[in-house]
Amino acid sequence: KERSLILGDLSPKNLGLVSGELRICDLDTAHRGNPIFDIGFFIGHVYLHSLEHEYPAAQYVKEFLRTYHPEDETDAIPPEDDLLLKRIVLGTLLYRLNNKMVPYPLDISEEEKVKVVAEINNLLKSNLLDWETIESQIHYAKSH
């Protein structure tokens, strides 16, 4: 597998824009590894915050993946790693929803969290996941 410098905590709290350029902070978990983890961890936060702010997460994720390597138009994630990426995303959601130490509170109720966590556990059993299904199922679980 491809090895590169990965942050290990690529989440909104560690990103900023300075003069139009992306800056990353909090490098204490940086190490050499497979970039699929950073990509999945970041995408997990896109879905996490969509629970609170109601934006089209699947659309944003597809655009992020499409532009991840704009210089050579290669896939951000090889097709054989697609299911692994989606499971990292779902695992990130479980971690953030079940963790009392999340660095930023989510404006969703405990009851909604329980429903979403149950649906994520169901999604993790599937070998056929797409970005729209993840979005629709977690939002459906939250509201029903």
Tab-separated table of C-alpha atoms in Angstrom:
chain	number	residue	atom	x	y	z
A	1	LYS	CA	0.000	0.000	0.000
A	2	GLU	CA	0.993	3.592	-0.570
A	3	ARG	CA	2.829	5.094	2.388
A	4	SER	CA	3.028	8.801	3.096
A	5	LEU	CA	2.909	11.275	5.941
A	6	ILE	CA	-0.536	11.137	7.519
A	7	LEU	CA	-1.871	13.326	10.286
A	8	GLY	CA	-3.846	10.659	12.140
A	9	ASP	CA	-6.338	13.321	13.285
A	10	LEU	CA	-7.464	15.078	10.099
A	11	SER	CA	-10.605	16.744	11.417
A	12	PRO	CA	-12.095	20.249	11.223
A	13	LYS	CA	-10.572	21.304	14.538
A	14	ASN	CA	-7.083	20.833	13.056
A	15	LEU	CA	-7.607	22.673	9.766
A	16	GLY	CA	-7.529	26.355	8.979
A	17	LEU	CA	-7.239	28.767	6.083
A	18	VAL	CA	-4.501	31.392	6.127
A	19	SER	CA	-4.359	33.782	3.175
A	20	GLY	CA	-6.348	31.291	1.117
A	21	GLU	CA	-4.034	28.355	1.872
A	22	LEU	CA	-4.865	25.268	3.925
A	23	ARG	CA	-2.965	24.946	7.194
A	24	ILE	CA	-2.854	21.883	9.428
A	25	CYS	CA	-2.089	21.980	13.129
A	26	ASP	CA	-1.808	19.467	15.990
A	27	LEU	CA	0.805	17.197	14.465
A	28	ASP	CA	1.357	15.043	17.563
A	29	THR	CA	-0.246	11.995	15.881
A	30	ALA	CA	1.502	12.429	12.503
A	31	HIS	CA	3.262	9.329	11.208
A	32	ARG	CA	4.027	7.413	8.030
A	33	GLY	CA	1.185	5.216	6.821
A	34	ASN	CA	-1.632	4.606	4.378
A	35	PRO	CA	-3.452	7.884	3.566
A	36	ILE	CA	-6.806	6.076	3.484
A	37	PHE	CA	-7.142	6.626	7.237
A	38	ASP	CA	-6.814	10.423	7.051
A	39	ILE	CA	-9.230	10.546	4.123
A	40	GLY	CA	-11.792	8.367	5.930
A	41	PHE	CA	-11.415	10.241	9.217
A	42	PHE	CA	-11.963	13.568	7.426
A	43	ILE	CA	-14.999	12.285	5.495
A	44	GLY	CA	-16.434	10.883	8.736
A	45	HIS	CA	-16.475	14.437	10.077
A	46	VAL	CA	-18.240	15.691	6.945
A	47	TYR	CA	-21.049	13.210	7.691
A	48	LEU	CA	-20.945	13.896	11.428
A	49	HIS	CA	-21.537	17.602	11.039
A	50	SER	CA	-24.245	17.019	8.431
A	51	LEU	CA	-26.327	15.522	11.262
A	52	GLU	CA	-26.370	18.964	12.815
A	53	HIS	CA	-26.325	21.302	9.827
A	54	GLU	CA	-28.325	19.394	7.157
A	55	TYR	CA	-26.128	19.761	4.062
A	56	PRO	CA	-25.635	17.283	1.181
A	57	ALA	CA	-22.738	15.300	2.657
A	58	ALA	CA	-22.599	12.663	-0.107
A	59	GLN	CA	-22.267	15.375	-2.741
A	60	TYR	CA	-19.447	17.063	-0.812
A	61	VAL	CA	-17.664	13.753	-0.281
A	62	LYS	CA	-17.776	12.872	-3.975
A	63	GLU	CA	-16.413	16.295	-4.890
A	64	PHE	CA	-13.638	15.989	-2.293
A	65	LEU	CA	-12.626	12.570	-3.652
A	66	ARG	CA	-12.838	13.795	-7.249
A	67	THR	CA	-10.466	16.685	-6.563
A	68	TYR	CA	-8.108	14.933	-4.162
A	69	HIS	CA	-5.499	14.354	-6.918
A	70	PRO	CA	-6.443	17.030	-9.479
A	71	GLU	CA	-2.929	17.188	-10.950
A	72	ASP	CA	-2.947	13.618	-12.251
A	73	GLU	CA	-6.662	12.705	-12.073
A	74	THR	CA	-5.978	9.469	-10.180
A	75	ASP	CA	-8.522	8.132	-7.736
A	76	ALA	CA	-8.039	9.273	-4.157
A	77	ILE	CA	-8.793	5.711	-3.120
A	78	PRO	CA	-8.158	2.687	-5.332
A	79	PRO	CA	-11.408	0.812	-6.122
A	80	GLU	CA	-10.286	-2.200	-4.092
A	81	ASP	CA	-10.106	0.007	-0.974
A	82	ASP	CA	-13.544	1.612	-1.413
A	83	LEU	CA	-15.326	-0.578	1.169
A	84	LEU	CA	-12.484	-0.095	3.672
A	85	LEU	CA	-12.767	3.685	3.255
A	86	LYS	CA	-16.502	3.609	3.928
A	87	ARG	CA	-15.981	1.471	7.019
A	88	ILE	CA	-13.375	3.939	8.311
A	89	VAL	CA	-15.957	6.702	7.780
A	90	LEU	CA	-18.601	4.743	9.702
A	91	GLY	CA	-16.097	3.877	12.423
A	92	THR	CA	-15.203	7.553	12.776
A	93	LEU	CA	-18.893	8.362	13.190
A	94	LEU	CA	-19.235	5.706	15.915
A	95	TYR	CA	-16.154	7.021	17.685
A	96	ARG	CA	-17.363	10.618	17.678
A	97	LEU	CA	-20.972	9.805	18.597
A	98	ASN	CA	-20.027	7.453	21.468
A	99	ASN	CA	-17.142	9.492	22.860
A	100	LYS	CA	-17.789	11.879	25.735
A	101	MET	CA	-14.409	13.514	25.058
A	102	VAL	CA	-15.324	14.904	21.625
A	103	PRO	CA	-13.638	18.292	21.355
A	104	TYR	CA	-16.811	19.993	20.140
A	105	PRO	CA	-20.356	19.215	21.236
A	106	LEU	CA	-22.945	18.178	18.674
A	107	ASP	CA	-26.363	19.722	18.797
A	108	ILE	CA	-28.257	16.436	18.587
A	109	SER	CA	-30.049	14.671	21.408
A	110	GLU	CA	-28.878	11.513	23.142
A	111	GLU	CA	-31.927	9.733	21.717
A	112	GLU	CA	-30.933	10.771	18.187
A	113	LYS	CA	-27.352	9.635	18.800
A	114	VAL	CA	-28.571	6.197	19.934
A	115	LYS	CA	-30.678	5.809	16.776
A	116	VAL	CA	-27.841	6.896	14.491
A	117	VAL	CA	-25.339	4.598	16.224
A	118	ALA	CA	-27.713	1.645	15.770
A	119	GLU	CA	-28.054	2.438	12.064
A	120	ILE	CA	-24.285	2.779	11.638
A	121	ASN	CA	-23.862	-0.663	13.195
A	122	ASN	CA	-26.355	-2.006	10.622
A	123	LEU	CA	-24.518	-0.285	7.769
A	124	LEU	CA	-21.212	-1.801	8.901
A	125	LYS	CA	-22.654	-5.266	8.191
A	126	SER	CA	-23.162	-4.416	4.511
A	127	ASN	CA	-20.640	-5.061	1.746
A	128	LEU	CA	-22.558	-2.785	-0.641
A	129	LEU	CA	-22.262	0.776	0.590
A	130	ASP	CA	-22.465	4.005	-1.343
A	131	TRP	CA	-22.173	7.587	-0.134
A	132	GLU	CA	-25.857	8.390	-0.663
A	133	THR	CA	-26.980	5.360	1.348
A	134	ILE	CA	-24.759	6.347	4.251
A	135	GLU	CA	-26.165	9.878	4.209
A	136	SER	CA	-29.806	8.886	3.838
A	137	GLN	CA	-29.701	6.124	6.454
A	138	ILE	CA	-28.023	8.156	9.193
A	139	HIS	CA	-30.379	11.082	8.600
A	140	TYR	CA	-33.419	8.796	8.492
A	141	ALA	CA	-32.333	7.126	11.756
A	142	LYS	CA	-31.857	10.515	13.431
A	143	SER	CA	-35.341	11.731	12.531
A	144	HIS	CA	-37.368	8.529	13.143
